[in-house]
Amino acid sequence: MVCSPWRRSYTEPTAAMSDDVIAGKTTAATAAVHRGIPGAPPPELADLVRVEDRMSYVYFEHCIIRRDDNAITVTDETGTIHVPAASLSVLMLGPGTDITHQAMTVIGDNGATVIWVGERGVRMYAFGKPLTHSSALLQRQASLVSNMRTRLAVARRMYQMRFPDEDVSRLTMQQLRGREGARIRRVYRRCSQETGVPWDRRTYDHDDFEAGTDINKALSAAHTCLYGIAHSVIVALGCSPGLGFVHTGHERSFVYDIADLYKADLSIPVAFRTVAAEANDIGAATRRAMRDAVYDLSIMSRMTKDIKTLLEADTEADGLTGADGMDGDHVGLWDERRGEVAAGRSYGSDEDADELGADVGASADPFVDDDTDTVMP
């Protein structure tokens, strides 16, 4: 059976959905896809839905996912529904899910993140291209994380968001970690008192999800959703999931940095409320509750703004000129003195070419355009 946020109780309708999509109706185009007819061409970046305007995530299990033009179709024993790929932020695939190559192609072309979620909580991340041509935020992130002074400044800004009424500008990382640990322990105690759910400590087994207590299973499910959303926003903005400021050494260090900003307001309270409701399926109930909370708290929009603020992105100065500041589209050439010079032009005179011709001759790099310094695709 499909367990999906596309059940009406699970996902809010958006302008990107047609009435047929919301109703879960099928179309004749589905048959064409099954016959192998190619779908619509990939959309341009400018045509894609901005990350903060997309749905937080959808979850499916025990179903078959195919492509229908620029949408995906999800089929199980109850029928088929259509999901516009451009409206997806995160697609979570549970046990028993089969997905076609063409479906993955359209998901990647539309910049969505796919997470495979196993019965034991094992997950794997995969993602499509960013929703921007610009590498300005990525370069900014790399520059900040590569300098101890600026890295510490960004890390302090992250902790300042958790302690808005305090000045943390002079605290060391060890002091900040201690303050954060105490804060999270208070959050656990408060949620336990408010919901009546007993709390001891955070324990979980990566290899055996079912071995945990109900509250620890709910926390794991809620955090998985939050990590997926953070990963999707980070990638969509063109940043690196691996270049963290507080976390380090892992391919998703920055994902954990960003997700930790919202756990106290989002995933922890949701987990406790879900367990207090005595749901039969903790994982499914937690995902449904997370979907609602993500929408109510405008998490997608907040993440987008917070990441730009943390990286001190200057939209105009960094060449991010689109409506949401993330559509800059240019390729330059790096210069050790000037920083960057224009690409797509020749920097050598005819005389220079004649002098170098005898030395270079036929040994010229076949992957470099003769008229420019730009590497050919």
Coordinates of C-alpha atoms in Angstrom, one line a residue:
M1 CA 0.0 0.0 0.0
V2 CA 1.2 3.5 -0.7
C3 CA 1.8 5.5 2.5
S4 CA 2.0 9.0 1.2
P5 CA 1.8 12.6 2.1
W6 CA -0.4 12.9 -1.0
R7 CA -3.3 11.5 0.9
R8 CA -5.3 14.7 1.6
S9 CA -4.6 14.5 5.3
Y10 CA -0.9 14.4 4.5
T11 CA -0.1 17.2 2.1
E12 CA -1.4 20.7 1.4
P13 CA -2.5 21.4 -2.2
T14 CA -0.4 24.0 -4.0
A15 CA -0.7 26.1 -7.1
A16 CA 1.6 23.6 -8.8
M17 CA -1.0 20.8 -8.5
S18 CA -3.9 20.4 -11.0
D19 CA -7.3 19.3 -9.8
D20 CA -6.7 15.9 -11.3
V21 CA -3.4 15.6 -9.3
I22 CA -5.1 16.5 -6.0
A23 CA -7.9 14.1 -6.7
G24 CA -5.4 11.3 -7.6
K25 CA -6.8 10.7 -11.1
T26 CA -4.9 9.0 -13.8
T27 CA -4.5 10.3 -17.4
A28 CA -4.1 8.6 -20.8
A29 CA -0.4 9.7 -20.9
T30 CA 0.4 7.0 -18.4
A31 CA 0.0 4.4 -21.0
A32 CA 2.3 6.2 -23.3
V33 CA 5.0 6.2 -20.7
H34 CA 4.6 2.4 -20.1
R35 CA 5.1 2.0 -23.9
G36 CA 8.5 3.7 -23.6
I37 CA 7.6 7.0 -25.3
P38 CA 10.0 9.7 -24.0
G39 CA 8.7 12.4 -21.7
A40 CA 8.9 16.1 -22.0
P41 CA 12.3 17.7 -22.2
P42 CA 14.0 18.8 -18.9
P43 CA 12.8 22.2 -17.6
E44 CA 15.1 25.2 -17.5
L45 CA 16.3 26.3 -14.1
A46 CA 14.3 29.5 -14.4
D47 CA 11.1 27.5 -14.8
L48 CA 11.6 25.4 -11.7
V49 CA 9.7 26.0 -8.4
R50 CA 12.0 27.7 -5.8
V51 CA 13.0 25.4 -3.0
E52 CA 11.2 27.4 -0.3
D53 CA 8.0 27.1 -2.3
R54 CA 8.1 23.4 -2.7
M55 CA 6.4 20.7 -0.7
S56 CA 8.5 19.5 2.2
Y57 CA 8.5 15.8 1.3
V58 CA 6.3 12.9 0.2
Y59 CA 6.7 9.3 1.3
F60 CA 5.8 6.1 -0.6
E61 CA 6.2 2.4 0.1
H62 CA 5.1 -0.9 -1.5
C63 CA 4.4 0.7 -4.9
I64 CA 5.8 1.3 -8.4
I65 CA 7.0 4.7 -9.4
R66 CA 7.1 5.6 -13.1
R67 CA 7.4 8.8 -15.2
D68 CA 4.6 10.7 -17.1
D69 CA 6.1 13.7 -18.9
N70 CA 7.4 16.0 -16.1
A71 CA 5.5 14.2 -13.4
I72 CA 5.9 10.8 -11.6
T73 CA 3.2 8.3 -11.2
V74 CA 2.8 6.2 -8.1
T75 CA 0.9 2.9 -8.5
D76 CA -0.2 0.3 -6.0
E77 CA -3.3 -1.9 -5.5
T78 CA -5.5 1.1 -4.8
G79 CA -4.7 3.0 -8.0
T80 CA -2.4 5.6 -9.5
I81 CA -1.7 9.1 -8.5
H82 CA 0.3 11.8 -10.3
V83 CA 2.9 14.0 -8.6
P84 CA 4.5 17.0 -10.4
A85 CA 8.3 16.5 -10.1
A86 CA 8.9 20.2 -10.0
S87 CA 6.9 20.6 -6.8
L88 CA 9.0 18.0 -4.9
S89 CA 11.7 18.8 -2.4
V90 CA 12.3 15.4 -0.9
L91 CA 11.0 12.0 -2.1
M92 CA 11.2 9.3 0.6
L93 CA 11.0 5.7 -0.6
G94 CA 10.2 3.0 1.9
P95 CA 10.4 -0.8 1.7
G96 CA 8.8 -2.5 -1.3
T97 CA 9.2 0.5 -3.7
D98 CA 10.3 0.0 -7.3
I99 CA 11.3 3.1 -9.3
T100 CA 12.1 3.4 -13.0
H101 CA 15.2 5.0 -14.6
Q102 CA 13.0 7.6 -16.3
A103 CA 11.3 8.5 -13.0
M104 CA 14.7 9.1 -11.4
T105 CA 15.7 11.2 -14.5
V106 CA 12.8 13.6 -14.2
I107 CA 13.3 13.8 -10.4
G108 CA 17.0 14.7 -10.9
D109 CA 16.2 17.2 -13.7
N110 CA 13.9 19.0 -11.3
G111 CA 16.4 19.2 -8.5
A112 CA 14.7 17.0 -5.9
T113 CA 16.4 14.9 -3.3
V114 CA 15.6 11.1 -3.0
I115 CA 16.0 9.2 0.2
W116 CA 15.7 5.5 0.5
V117 CA 14.4 4.6 4.0
G118 CA 14.8 1.0 5.1
E119 CA 12.7 -0.9 7.7
R120 CA 15.7 -0.6 10.1
G121 CA 16.2 3.0 9.6
V122 CA 19.0 2.6 7.1
R123 CA 19.0 5.5 4.5
M124 CA 20.9 6.5 1.5
Y125 CA 20.9 10.0 0.0
A126 CA 20.9 10.9 -3.7
F127 CA 20.2 14.2 -5.3
G128 CA 19.7 16.0 -8.6
K129 CA 21.4 19.1 -9.8
P130 CA 21.1 22.3 -7.8
L131 CA 18.4 24.8 -8.6
T132 CA 21.0 27.4 -9.6
H133 CA 23.8 27.8 -12.1
S134 CA 25.9 29.9 -9.7
S135 CA 28.6 28.5 -7.5
A136 CA 28.8 31.7 -5.5
L137 CA 27.3 30.3 -2.3
L138 CA 29.4 27.2 -2.6
Q139 CA 32.6 29.3 -3.0
R140 CA 31.5 31.4 -0.1
Q141 CA 30.9 28.4 2.1
A142 CA 34.3 26.9 1.2
S143 CA 36.1 30.2 1.9
L144 CA 34.4 30.6 5.3
V145 CA 35.0 27.0 6.4
S146 CA 38.7 27.0 5.3
N147 CA 39.7 29.9 7.7
M148 CA 39.6 29.2 11.4
R149 CA 38.5 32.8 12.3
T150 CA 35.6 32.9 9.8
R151 CA 34.6 29.3 10.6
L152 CA 34.4 30.1 14.3
A153 CA 32.3 33.2 13.4
V154 CA 29.8 31.2 11.4
A155 CA 29.6 28.5 14.2
R156 CA 28.9 31.2 16.7
R157 CA 26.2 32.6 14.5
M158 CA 24.6 29.1 14.5
Y159 CA 24.7 29.0 18.3
Q160 CA 23.4 32.6 18.5
M161 CA 20.3 31.5 16.7
R162 CA 19.7 29.0 19.6
F163 CA 20.4 31.7 22.3
P164 CA 18.9 34.9 20.8
D165 CA 18.9 36.7 24.2
E166 CA 22.5 36.0 25.0
D167 CA 25.8 37.1 23.7
V168 CA 27.9 34.1 22.6
S169 CA 30.4 36.1 20.5
R170 CA 33.3 35.4 23.0
L171 CA 32.5 31.8 23.9
T172 CA 34.7 29.0 22.8
M173 CA 33.4 26.0 20.9
Q174 CA 33.7 23.8 24.1
Q175 CA 31.6 26.3 26.0
L176 CA 29.1 26.5 23.2
R177 CA 28.8 22.7 23.1
G178 CA 28.2 22.6 26.8
R179 CA 25.5 25.3 26.6
E180 CA 23.8 23.5 23.7
G181 CA 23.9 20.1 25.5
A182 CA 22.2 21.7 28.5
R183 CA 19.6 23.4 26.3
I184 CA 18.6 20.1 24.5
R185 CA 18.3 18.3 27.8
R186 CA 15.9 20.9 29.0
V187 CA 13.9 20.5 25.8
Y188 CA 13.6 16.8 26.4
R189 CA 12.5 17.3 30.0
R190 CA 9.9 19.9 29.0
C191 CA 8.5 17.8 26.2
S192 CA 8.3 14.8 28.5
Q193 CA 6.4 16.8 31.2
E194 CA 4.0 18.4 28.6
T195 CA 3.1 15.1 27.0
G196 CA 3.5 12.6 29.8
V197 CA 5.9 10.5 27.7
P198 CA 8.6 9.0 29.9
W199 CA 12.2 10.2 29.0
D200 CA 15.4 8.6 30.1
R201 CA 18.1 9.2 27.4
R202 CA 18.7 9.2 23.7
T203 CA 19.6 5.6 22.6
Y204 CA 19.2 4.0 19.2
D205 CA 20.7 1.2 17.2
H206 CA 21.4 2.0 13.5
D207 CA 21.2 -1.7 12.7
D208 CA 17.9 -2.4 14.5
F209 CA 15.3 0.4 14.5
E210 CA 12.7 -1.8 16.2
A211 CA 14.9 -2.4 19.2
G212 CA 14.5 1.2 20.5
T213 CA 11.8 2.6 22.7
D214 CA 8.8 4.3 21.1
I215 CA 10.1 7.8 21.8
N216 CA 13.6 6.9 20.5
K217 CA 12.0 5.4 17.3
A218 CA 9.9 8.5 16.9
L219 CA 12.9 10.8 17.4
S220 CA 14.9 8.8 14.8
A221 CA 12.0 9.0 12.3
A222 CA 11.5 12.7 12.9
H223 CA 15.2 13.5 12.6
T224 CA 15.5 11.5 9.4
C225 CA 12.8 13.7 7.8
L226 CA 14.5 16.8 9.0
Y227 CA 17.9 15.7 7.7
G228 CA 16.3 15.0 4.3
I229 CA 14.7 18.4 4.1
A230 CA 17.9 20.2 5.2
H231 CA 19.9 18.1 2.6
S232 CA 17.5 19.1 -0.1
V233 CA 17.6 22.8 0.6
I234 CA 21.4 22.8 0.9
V235 CA 21.8 21.1 -2.5
A236 CA 19.2 23.2 -4.1
L237 CA 21.0 26.4 -3.1
G238 CA 24.2 25.0 -4.6
C239 CA 26.0 24.5 -1.3
S240 CA 28.0 21.5 -0.2
P241 CA 26.4 19.0 2.3
G242 CA 29.9 18.0 3.5
L243 CA 31.4 21.4 4.4
G244 CA 30.1 21.8 8.0
F245 CA 31.1 24.5 10.5
V246 CA 30.1 22.8 13.8
H247 CA 30.2 19.2 12.5
T248 CA 33.2 17.9 10.5
G249 CA 34.5 14.8 8.8
H250 CA 31.3 13.5 7.3
E251 CA 29.7 13.9 3.9
R252 CA 26.6 15.4 5.6
S253 CA 28.3 17.6 8.1
F254 CA 26.5 20.8 6.9
V255 CA 23.2 18.9 6.9
Y256 CA 23.6 18.2 10.6
D257 CA 24.6 21.8 11.2
I258 CA 21.4 23.1 9.6
A259 CA 19.1 20.5 11.0
D260 CA 20.3 21.1 14.6
L261 CA 18.9 24.6 14.3
Y262 CA 15.4 23.3 14.2
K263 CA 15.3 20.2 16.3
A264 CA 14.1 21.9 19.5
D265 CA 11.2 23.6 17.7
L266 CA 10.3 20.8 15.2
S267 CA 11.5 17.2 15.4
I268 CA 11.7 16.7 19.2
P269 CA 8.3 18.1 20.1
V270 CA 6.7 16.2 17.1
A271 CA 8.2 12.9 18.3
F272 CA 6.9 13.3 21.9
R273 CA 3.4 14.3 20.7
T274 CA 3.3 11.4 18.3
V275 CA 4.2 8.9 21.0
A276 CA 1.7 10.5 23.4
A277 CA -1.0 9.9 20.8
E278 CA -0.3 6.2 21.0
A279 CA 0.0 5.6 17.2
N280 CA 0.1 2.0 16.0
D281 CA 2.8 2.8 13.5
I282 CA 5.3 5.1 15.1
G283 CA 7.3 5.7 11.9
A284 CA 4.3 6.6 9.7
A285 CA 2.6 8.7 12.3
T286 CA 5.8 10.6 12.9
R287 CA 6.3 11.3 9.2
R288 CA 2.7 12.6 8.9
A289 CA 3.1 14.9 12.0
M290 CA 6.5 16.1 10.7
R291 CA 4.9 17.0 7.3
D292 CA 2.3 19.1 9.1
A293 CA 4.8 20.8 11.4
V294 CA 7.2 21.6 8.6
Y295 CA 4.4 23.4 6.8
D296 CA 3.0 25.2 9.8
L297 CA 6.5 26.5 10.9
S298 CA 7.5 27.5 7.3
I299 CA 10.7 25.4 7.7
M300 CA 11.6 25.4 4.0
S301 CA 11.5 29.2 3.7
R302 CA 13.3 29.6 7.1
M303 CA 16.1 27.2 6.1
T304 CA 16.7 29.0 2.8
K305 CA 16.9 32.4 4.5
D306 CA 19.0 31.1 7.4
I307 CA 21.6 29.5 5.2
K308 CA 22.1 32.7 3.2
T309 CA 22.3 34.7 6.4
L310 CA 24.8 32.3 8.0
L311 CA 27.0 32.5 4.9
E312 CA 26.5 36.2 4.7
A313 CA 25.5 36.0 1.1
D314 CA 25.4 39.3 -0.7
T315 CA 22.9 38.7 -3.6
E316 CA 24.1 41.5 -5.8
A317 CA 27.8 41.4 -5.0
D318 CA 28.0 37.6 -5.5
G319 CA 26.2 37.8 -8.8
L320 CA 23.1 36.0 -7.6
T321 CA 20.6 38.0 -9.7
G322 CA 17.4 36.0 -9.9
A323 CA 14.1 36.7 -8.2
D324 CA 15.2 34.6 -5.2
G325 CA 18.8 35.6 -5.5
M326 CA 20.0 32.2 -6.8
D327 CA 19.8 32.3 -10.6
G328 CA 23.2 33.8 -11.5
D329 CA 24.5 32.1 -14.7
H330 CA 28.0 32.9 -15.7
V331 CA 31.3 31.1 -16.1
G332 CA 34.6 32.9 -15.4
L333 CA 38.3 32.0 -15.4
W334 CA 40.2 32.1 -12.2
D335 CA 43.2 34.4 -12.0
E336 CA 45.8 34.4 -9.2
R337 CA 46.0 38.2 -9.2
R338 CA 42.7 39.5 -10.4
G339 CA 40.5 36.8 -8.9
E340 CA 38.4 36.2 -12.0
V341 CA 38.5 37.2 -15.7
A342 CA 35.9 36.7 -18.4
A343 CA 35.6 33.3 -20.1
G344 CA 34.6 32.7 -23.7
R345 CA 37.3 34.9 -25.2
S346 CA 40.9 34.5 -26.4
Y347 CA 43.7 35.9 -24.3
G348 CA 46.6 35.3 -26.8
S349 CA 47.6 37.4 -29.8
D350 CA 48.3 35.9 -33.3
E351 CA 52.0 36.5 -32.6
D352 CA 51.9 34.6 -29.4
A353 CA 50.2 31.7 -31.2
D354 CA 52.9 31.7 -33.9
E355 CA 55.7 31.6 -31.2
L356 CA 54.0 28.7 -29.3
G357 CA 52.9 26.8 -32.3
A358 CA 56.2 25.0 -32.9
D359 CA 56.4 23.9 -29.2
V360 CA 52.7 23.0 -28.8
G361 CA 51.7 21.8 -32.2
A362 CA 49.7 18.7 -32.3
S363 CA 50.2 18.0 -28.6
A364 CA 47.6 20.6 -27.7
D365 CA 45.0 19.4 -25.2
P366 CA 42.1 18.1 -27.3
F367 CA 39.7 19.0 -24.5
V368 CA 40.4 22.7 -24.6
D369 CA 38.6 25.0 -27.1
D370 CA 41.1 26.6 -29.6
D371 CA 39.4 30.0 -29.4
T372 CA 39.0 30.2 -25.6
D373 CA 40.5 29.0 -22.3
T374 CA 37.3 27.2 -21.5
V375 CA 37.4 23.4 -21.2
M376 CA 35.0 21.7 -23.6
P377 CA 32.2 19.6 -22.2

